[in-house]
CSV table of N, CA and C in Angstrom, one decimal:
chain,number,residue,atom,x,y,z
N,118,GLN,N,-12.5,7.6,13.9
N,118,GLN,CA,-11.7,7.6,12.8
N,118,GLN,C,-10.7,6.6,12.8
N,119,VAL,N,-10.6,5.6,11.7
N,119,VAL,CA,-9.7,4.5,11.6
N,119,VAL,C,-8.4,5.0,11.6
N,120,GLN,N,-7.6,4.3,12.4
N,120,GLN,CA,-5.9,4.4,12.4
N,120,GLN,C,-5.4,3.3,11.6
N,121,LEU,N,-4.5,3.9,10.8
N,121,LEU,CA,-3.7,3.1,9.7
N,121,LEU,C,-2.2,3.0,10.2
N,122,VAL,N,-1.7,1.9,10.2
N,122,VAL,CA,-0.2,1.7,10.6
N,122,VAL,C,0.5,1.0,9.4
N,123,GLU,N,1.5,1.5,8.7
N,123,GLU,CA,2.2,0.9,7.8
N,123,GLU,C,3.4,0.3,8.4
N,124,SER,N,3.8,-0.7,7.8
N,124,SER,CA,5.2,-1.5,8.2
N,124,SER,C,5.6,-2.4,7.0
N,125,GLY,N,6.9,-2.7,7.1
N,125,GLY,CA,7.4,-3.7,6.2
N,125,GLY,C,8.5,-3.0,5.2
N,126,GLY,N,8.5,-1.7,5.3
N,126,GLY,CA,9.6,-0.9,4.6
N,126,GLY,C,11.0,-1.2,4.9
N,127,GLY,N,12.0,-0.8,4.1
N,127,GLY,CA,13.3,-1.1,4.4
N,127,GLY,C,14.2,-0.8,3.1
N,128,LEU,N,15.5,-1.3,3.3
N,128,LEU,CA,16.4,-1.0,2.2
N,128,LEU,C,16.5,-2.5,1.5
N,129,VAL,N,16.4,-2.5,0.3
N,129,VAL,CA,16.4,-3.6,-0.6
N,129,VAL,C,17.2,-3.3,-1.9
N,130,GLN,N,17.7,-4.4,-2.4
N,130,GLN,CA,18.6,-4.3,-3.5
N,130,GLN,C,17.6,-4.3,-4.9
N,131,PRO,N,18.0,-3.8,-5.9
N,131,PRO,CA,17.3,-3.8,-7.1
N,131,PRO,C,17.0,-5.2,-7.6
N,132,GLY,N,15.8,-5.5,-7.8
N,132,GLY,CA,15.3,-7.0,-8.2
N,132,GLY,C,14.7,-7.7,-6.9
N,133,GLY,N,14.9,-7.0,-5.8
N,133,GLY,CA,14.5,-7.6,-4.6
N,133,GLY,C,13.1,-7.4,-4.4
N,134,SER,N,12.7,-7.9,-3.2
N,134,SER,CA,11.1,-8.0,-2.9
N,134,SER,C,10.8,-7.4,-1.6
N,135,LEU,N,9.7,-6.8,-1.3
N,135,LEU,CA,9.2,-6.5,0.0
N,135,LEU,C,7.9,-6.6,0.1
N,136,ARG,N,7.4,-7.0,1.2
N,136,ARG,CA,5.9,-6.8,1.5
N,136,ARG,C,5.5,-5.9,2.5
N,137,LEU,N,4.7,-4.8,2.2
N,137,LEU,CA,4.3,-3.8,3.0
N,137,LEU,C,2.8,-4.3,3.7
N,138,SER,N,2.9,-3.9,4.8
N,138,SER,CA,1.5,-4.2,5.6
N,138,SER,C,0.8,-2.8,6.1
N,139,CYS,N,-0.4,-2.8,6.1
N,139,CYS,CA,-1.2,-1.7,6.5
N,139,CYS,C,-2.3,-2.2,7.5
N,140,ALA,N,-2.0,-2.2,8.9
N,140,ALA,CA,-2.8,-2.7,10.0
N,140,ALA,C,-3.9,-1.6,10.3
N,141,THR,N,-5.1,-1.9,10.4
N,141,THR,CA,-6.1,-1.0,10.9
N,141,THR,C,-6.6,-1.2,12.2
N,142,SER,N,-6.9,-0.2,12.9
N,142,SER,CA,-7.5,-0.1,14.3
N,142,SER,C,-9.1,-0.5,14.2
N,143,GLY,N,-9.6,-0.8,15.2
N,143,GLY,CA,-11.1,-1.1,15.6
N,143,GLY,C,-11.3,-2.6,15.1
N,144,SER,N,-12.5,-2.8,14.9
N,144,SER,CA,-13.3,-4.1,14.6
N,144,SER,C,-13.0,-4.5,13.3
N,145,ILE,N,-13.1,-5.9,13.0
N,145,ILE,CA,-13.2,-6.4,11.7
N,145,ILE,C,-14.5,-5.8,11.0
N,146,PHE,N,-15.5,-5.6,11.7
N,146,PHE,CA,-16.6,-4.8,11.1
N,146,PHE,C,-16.2,-3.4,10.5
N,147,ASN,N,-15.5,-2.7,11.2
N,147,ASN,CA,-15.0,-1.5,10.8
N,147,ASN,C,-14.2,-1.5,9.5
N,148,PHE,N,-13.3,-2.6,9.7
N,148,PHE,CA,-12.4,-2.9,8.4
N,148,PHE,C,-13.2,-3.2,7.2
N,149,ARG,N,-14.1,-4.0,7.4
N,149,ARG,CA,-15.0,-4.3,6.2
N,149,ARG,C,-15.8,-3.3,5.8
N,150,SER,N,-16.1,-2.3,6.6
N,150,SER,CA,-16.8,-1.1,6.1
N,150,SER,C,-16.1,-0.1,5.2
N,151,ILE,N,-14.8,-0.2,5.2
N,151,ILE,CA,-14.2,0.6,4.3
N,151,ILE,C,-14.2,0.1,2.9
N,152,ARG,N,-14.7,0.9,2.1
N,152,ARG,CA,-15.0,0.3,0.7
N,152,ARG,C,-13.6,0.2,-0.1
N,153,THR,N,-12.9,1.2,-0.2
N,153,THR,CA,-11.6,1.2,-0.8
N,153,THR,C,-10.4,1.3,-0.1
N,154,MET,N,-9.4,0.4,-0.2
N,154,MET,CA,-8.1,0.6,0.4
N,154,MET,C,-7.2,0.6,-0.5
N,155,GLY,N,-6.0,1.5,-0.4
N,155,GLY,CA,-5.1,1.7,-1.4
N,155,GLY,C,-3.7,2.0,-0.9
N,156,TRP,N,-2.8,2.0,-1.8
N,156,TRP,CA,-1.3,2.5,-1.6
N,156,TRP,C,-1.0,3.6,-2.5
N,157,TYR,N,-0.3,4.5,-1.8
N,157,TYR,CA,0.3,5.6,-2.5
N,157,TYR,C,1.7,5.8,-2.3
N,158,ARG,N,2.4,6.5,-3.1
N,158,ARG,CA,4.0,6.7,-2.5
N,158,ARG,C,4.3,8.2,-2.9
N,159,GLN,N,5.3,8.6,-2.4
N,159,GLN,CA,5.9,10.0,-2.6
N,159,GLN,C,7.4,9.8,-2.6
N,160,ALA,N,8.0,10.1,-3.7
N,160,ALA,CA,9.5,10.1,-3.8
N,160,ALA,C,10.0,11.5,-3.5
N,161,PRO,N,11.3,11.5,-3.2
N,161,PRO,CA,11.8,12.8,-2.8
N,161,PRO,C,11.8,13.7,-3.9
N,162,GLY,N,11.3,14.9,-3.8
N,162,GLY,CA,11.0,16.0,-4.7
N,162,GLY,C,10.0,15.8,-5.7
N,163,LYS,N,9.0,14.7,-5.6
N,163,LYS,CA,8.0,14.4,-6.2
N,163,LYS,C,6.5,14.5,-5.6
N,164,GLN,N,5.7,14.6,-6.4
N,164,GLN,CA,4.2,14.5,-5.8
N,164,GLN,C,3.9,13.0,-5.5
N,165,ARG,N,3.0,13.1,-4.5
N,165,ARG,CA,2.4,11.7,-4.1
N,165,ARG,C,1.7,11.2,-5.3
N,166,GLU,N,1.9,9.9,-5.5
N,166,GLU,CA,1.2,9.3,-6.8
N,166,GLU,C,0.6,7.9,-6.3
N,167,PHE,N,-0.5,7.7,-7.0
N,167,PHE,CA,-1.2,6.4,-6.9
N,167,PHE,C,-0.3,5.1,-7.2
N,168,VAL,N,-0.4,4.2,-6.3
N,168,VAL,CA,0.1,2.9,-6.6
N,168,VAL,C,-0.8,1.7,-7.0
N,169,ALA,N,-1.8,1.6,-6.0
N,169,ALA,CA,-2.6,0.5,-6.2
N,169,ALA,C,-3.8,0.7,-5.2
N,170,ASP,N,-5.0,0.1,-5.6
N,170,ASP,CA,-6.1,0.2,-4.6
N,170,ASP,C,-7.0,-1.1,-5.1
N,171,MET,N,-7.9,-1.4,-4.0
N,171,MET,CA,-8.9,-2.4,-4.3
N,171,MET,C,-10.2,-1.9,-3.5
N,172,THR,N,-11.2,-2.1,-4.2
N,172,THR,CA,-12.6,-1.9,-3.8
N,172,THR,C,-13.4,-3.1,-3.7
N,173,ARG,N,-14.1,-3.1,-2.5
N,173,ARG,CA,-15.0,-4.3,-2.3
N,173,ARG,C,-16.1,-4.2,-3.3
N,174,GLY,N,-16.4,-5.5,-3.9
N,174,GLY,CA,-17.2,-5.5,-4.9
N,174,GLY,C,-16.9,-4.8,-6.3
N,175,GLY,N,-15.6,-4.3,-6.4
N,175,GLY,CA,-15.3,-3.6,-7.5
N,175,GLY,C,-13.8,-4.0,-7.9
N,176,PRO,N,-13.1,-3.1,-8.8
N,176,PRO,CA,-11.9,-3.6,-9.4
N,176,PRO,C,-10.8,-3.3,-8.5
N,177,ILE,N,-9.7,-3.8,-9.0
N,177,ILE,CA,-8.2,-3.8,-8.4
N,177,ILE,C,-7.6,-2.9,-9.5
N,178,ASN,N,-7.0,-1.8,-9.1
N,178,ASN,CA,-6.3,-0.9,-10.1
N,178,ASN,C,-4.8,-0.8,-9.5
N,179,TYR,N,-4.0,-0.7,-10.7
N,179,TYR,CA,-2.6,-0.5,-10.5
N,179,TYR,C,-2.2,0.7,-11.4
N,180,ALA,N,-1.1,1.4,-10.9
N,180,ALA,CA,-0.4,2.1,-11.7
N,180,ALA,C,0.4,1.4,-12.7
N,181,ASP,N,0.4,2.0,-14.0
N,181,ASP,CA,1.2,1.3,-15.0
N,181,ASP,C,2.7,1.1,-14.6
N,182,SER,N,3.2,1.9,-13.8
N,182,SER,CA,4.8,1.8,-13.4
N,182,SER,C,4.8,0.5,-12.5
N,183,VAL,N,3.9,0.0,-11.9
N,183,VAL,CA,4.0,-1.1,-11.0
N,183,VAL,C,3.2,-2.4,-11.5
N,184,LYS,N,2.5,-2.0,-12.6
N,184,LYS,CA,1.6,-3.4,-13.0
N,184,LYS,C,2.5,-4.5,-13.4
N,185,GLY,N,2.2,-5.7,-12.8
N,185,GLY,CA,2.8,-6.9,-13.1
N,185,GLY,C,4.0,-7.2,-12.1
N,186,ARG,N,4.2,-6.2,-11.4
N,186,ARG,CA,5.4,-6.4,-10.2
N,186,ARG,C,4.9,-6.3,-8.8
N,187,PHE,N,3.7,-5.4,-8.6
N,187,PHE,CA,3.1,-5.3,-7.3
N,187,PHE,C,1.8,-5.9,-7.3
N,188,THR,N,1.4,-6.5,-6.1
N,188,THR,CA,0.1,-6.9,-5.8
N,188,THR,C,-0.5,-6.5,-4.6
N,189,ILE,N,-1.7,-5.9,-4.5
N,189,ILE,CA,-2.3,-5.6,-3.4
N,189,ILE,C,-3.3,-6.6,-3.0
N,190,SER,N,-3.4,-6.9,-1.8
N,190,SER,CA,-4.3,-7.9,-1.2
N,190,SER,C,-4.8,-7.4,0.2
N,191,ARG,N,-5.7,-8.2,0.8
N,191,ARG,CA,-6.1,-8.1,2.2
N,191,ARG,C,-6.5,-9.2,2.8
N,192,GLU,N,-6.5,-9.2,4.2
N,192,GLU,CA,-7.0,-10.4,4.9
N,192,GLU,C,-7.9,-9.7,5.9
N,193,ASP,N,-9.1,-10.0,5.9
N,193,ASP,CA,-10.1,-9.4,6.6
N,193,ASP,C,-10.1,-9.7,8.0
N,194,ASP,N,-9.8,-11.0,8.3
N,194,ASP,CA,-9.6,-11.5,9.8
N,194,ASP,C,-8.6,-10.8,10.5
N,195,LYS,N,-7.3,-10.4,9.7
N,195,LYS,CA,-6.5,-9.7,10.3
N,195,LYS,C,-6.5,-8.2,10.3
N,196,LYS,N,-7.6,-7.7,9.5
N,196,LYS,CA,-7.8,-6.2,9.5
N,196,LYS,C,-6.6,-5.5,8.8
N,197,THR,N,-6.1,-6.2,7.9
N,197,THR,CA,-4.9,-5.7,7.3
N,197,THR,C,-4.8,-5.8,5.7
N,198,VAL,N,-4.3,-4.8,5.0
N,198,VAL,CA,-4.0,-4.8,3.6
N,198,VAL,C,-2.6,-4.7,3.4
N,199,TYR,N,-2.1,-5.4,2.3
N,199,TYR,CA,-0.8,-5.7,2.0
N,199,TYR,C,-0.5,-5.1,0.4
N,200,LEU,N,0.8,-4.9,0.4
N,200,LEU,CA,1.3,-4.6,-1.0
N,200,LEU,C,2.5,-5.4,-1.1
N,201,GLN,N,2.5,-6.5,-1.9
N,201,GLN,CA,3.7,-7.3,-2.3
N,201,GLN,C,4.3,-6.7,-3.4
N,202,MET,N,5.6,-6.4,-3.2
N,202,MET,CA,6.5,-5.6,-4.2
N,202,MET,C,7.5,-6.5,-4.7
N,203,ASN,N,7.6,-6.9,-6.0
N,203,ASN,CA,8.6,-7.7,-6.5
N,203,ASN,C,9.4,-6.9,-7.5
N,204,SER,N,10.5,-7.5,-8.0
N,204,SER,CA,11.2,-6.9,-8.9
N,204,SER,C,11.4,-5.4,-8.9
N,205,LEU,N,11.9,-5.0,-7.5
N,205,LEU,CA,11.9,-3.7,-7.2
N,205,LEU,C,13.1,-3.0,-8.1
N,206,LYS,N,12.8,-1.7,-8.3
N,206,LYS,CA,13.8,-0.8,-9.1
N,206,LYS,C,14.1,0.5,-8.2
N,207,PRO,N,15.2,1.0,-8.5
N,207,PRO,CA,15.5,2.3,-7.7
N,207,PRO,C,14.4,3.3,-7.9
N,208,ASP,N,13.7,3.5,-9.0
N,208,ASP,CA,12.5,4.3,-9.1
N,208,ASP,C,11.5,4.0,-8.2
N,209,ASP,N,11.4,2.9,-7.4
N,209,ASP,CA,10.4,2.6,-6.6
N,209,ASP,C,10.6,3.3,-5.3
N,210,THR,N,11.8,3.7,-5.0
N,210,THR,CA,12.2,4.4,-3.8
N,210,THR,C,11.3,5.5,-3.4
N,211,ALA,N,10.6,5.5,-2.3
N,211,ALA,CA,9.5,6.3,-1.9
N,211,ALA,C,9.1,6.0,-0.4
N,212,VAL,N,8.4,7.0,0.2
N,212,VAL,CA,7.7,6.8,1.2
N,212,VAL,C,6.4,6.2,0.8
N,213,TYR,N,5.9,5.1,1.2
N,213,TYR,CA,4.5,4.5,0.8
N,213,TYR,C,3.6,4.6,1.9
N,214,TYR,N,2.4,5.1,1.6
N,214,TYR,CA,1.3,5.4,2.4
N,214,TYR,C,0.1,4.6,2.2
N,215,CYS,N,-0.6,4.2,3.2
N,215,CYS,CA,-1.7,3.4,3.0
N,215,CYS,C,-2.9,4.3,3.1
N,216,LYS,N,-3.9,4.2,2.5
N,216,LYS,CA,-5.0,5.0,2.4
N,216,LYS,C,-6.4,4.0,2.7
N,217,GLY,N,-7.2,4.3,3.7
N,217,GLY,CA,-8.4,3.5,3.9
N,217,GLY,C,-9.6,4.5,4.0
N,218,GLY,N,-10.3,4.5,3.0
N,218,GLY,CA,-11.5,5.4,2.9
N,218,GLY,C,-10.7,6.8,2.7
N,219,ASP,N,-11.1,7.6,3.6
N,219,ASP,CA,-10.5,9.0,3.7
N,219,ASP,C,-9.3,9.1,4.9
N,220,ASN,N,-8.8,8.1,5.2
N,220,ASN,CA,-7.9,8.1,6.3
N,220,ASN,C,-6.6,7.6,5.6
N,221,TRP,N,-5.5,8.3,6.3
N,221,TRP,CA,-4.0,8.0,5.8
N,221,TRP,C,-3.2,7.4,6.9
N,222,GLY,N,-2.3,6.5,6.6
N,222,GLY,CA,-1.3,6.2,7.5
N,222,GLY,C,-0.1,7.2,7.5
N,223,GLN,N,0.8,7.0,8.3
N,223,GLN,CA,2.1,7.8,8.4
N,223,GLN,C,3.2,7.6,7.5
N,224,GLY,N,3.1,6.5,6.7
N,224,GLY,CA,4.0,6.1,5.8
N,224,GLY,C,5.2,5.2,6.2
N,225,THR,N,5.7,4.5,5.4
N,225,THR,CA,6.9,3.6,5.6
N,225,THR,C,8.0,3.9,4.5
N,226,GLN,N,9.1,4.0,4.8
N,226,GLN,CA,10.2,4.2,3.7
N,226,GLN,C,10.6,3.0,3.1
N,227,VAL,N,10.6,3.0,1.8
N,227,VAL,CA,11.2,1.9,0.9
N,227,VAL,C,12.3,2.6,0.1
N,228,THR,N,13.4,2.0,0.3
N,228,THR,CA,14.7,2.4,-0.4
N,228,THR,C,15.2,1.2,-1.3
N,229,VAL,N,15.3,1.5,-2.6
N,229,VAL,CA,15.9,0.3,-3.5
N,229,VAL,C,17.1,0.9,-4.1
N,230,SER,N,18.3,0.2,-3.6
N,230,SER,CA,19.7,0.6,-3.9
N,230,SER,C,20.5,-0.5,-3.8
N,231,SER,N,21.6,-0.6,-4.5
N,231,SER,CA,22.8,-1.4,-4.4
N,231,SER,C,23.9,-0.8,-3.5
């Protein structure tokens, strides 16, 4: 089973930016075998919600709430997927989880507050 480790969360002011990373265990071959990588988030008292994902040979999808502000990308040689978050809002405050195939990371906290 692939292990996913998120990093890059923290406290940021409204309008600020963060870049989240999701590092995967195993080989580059294993990373490339994962068809879909995605990001989800869960705010306090809320259900986990979809943020963004990307599928090899397929589309990149974003939740309407983050479209135009967030960008998902990956670097195959680093076995890592990223979520660049710009123009952050307090409503973006949540634990952000990486998903690779059927595997989940442990999450990283993002807090947007002045």
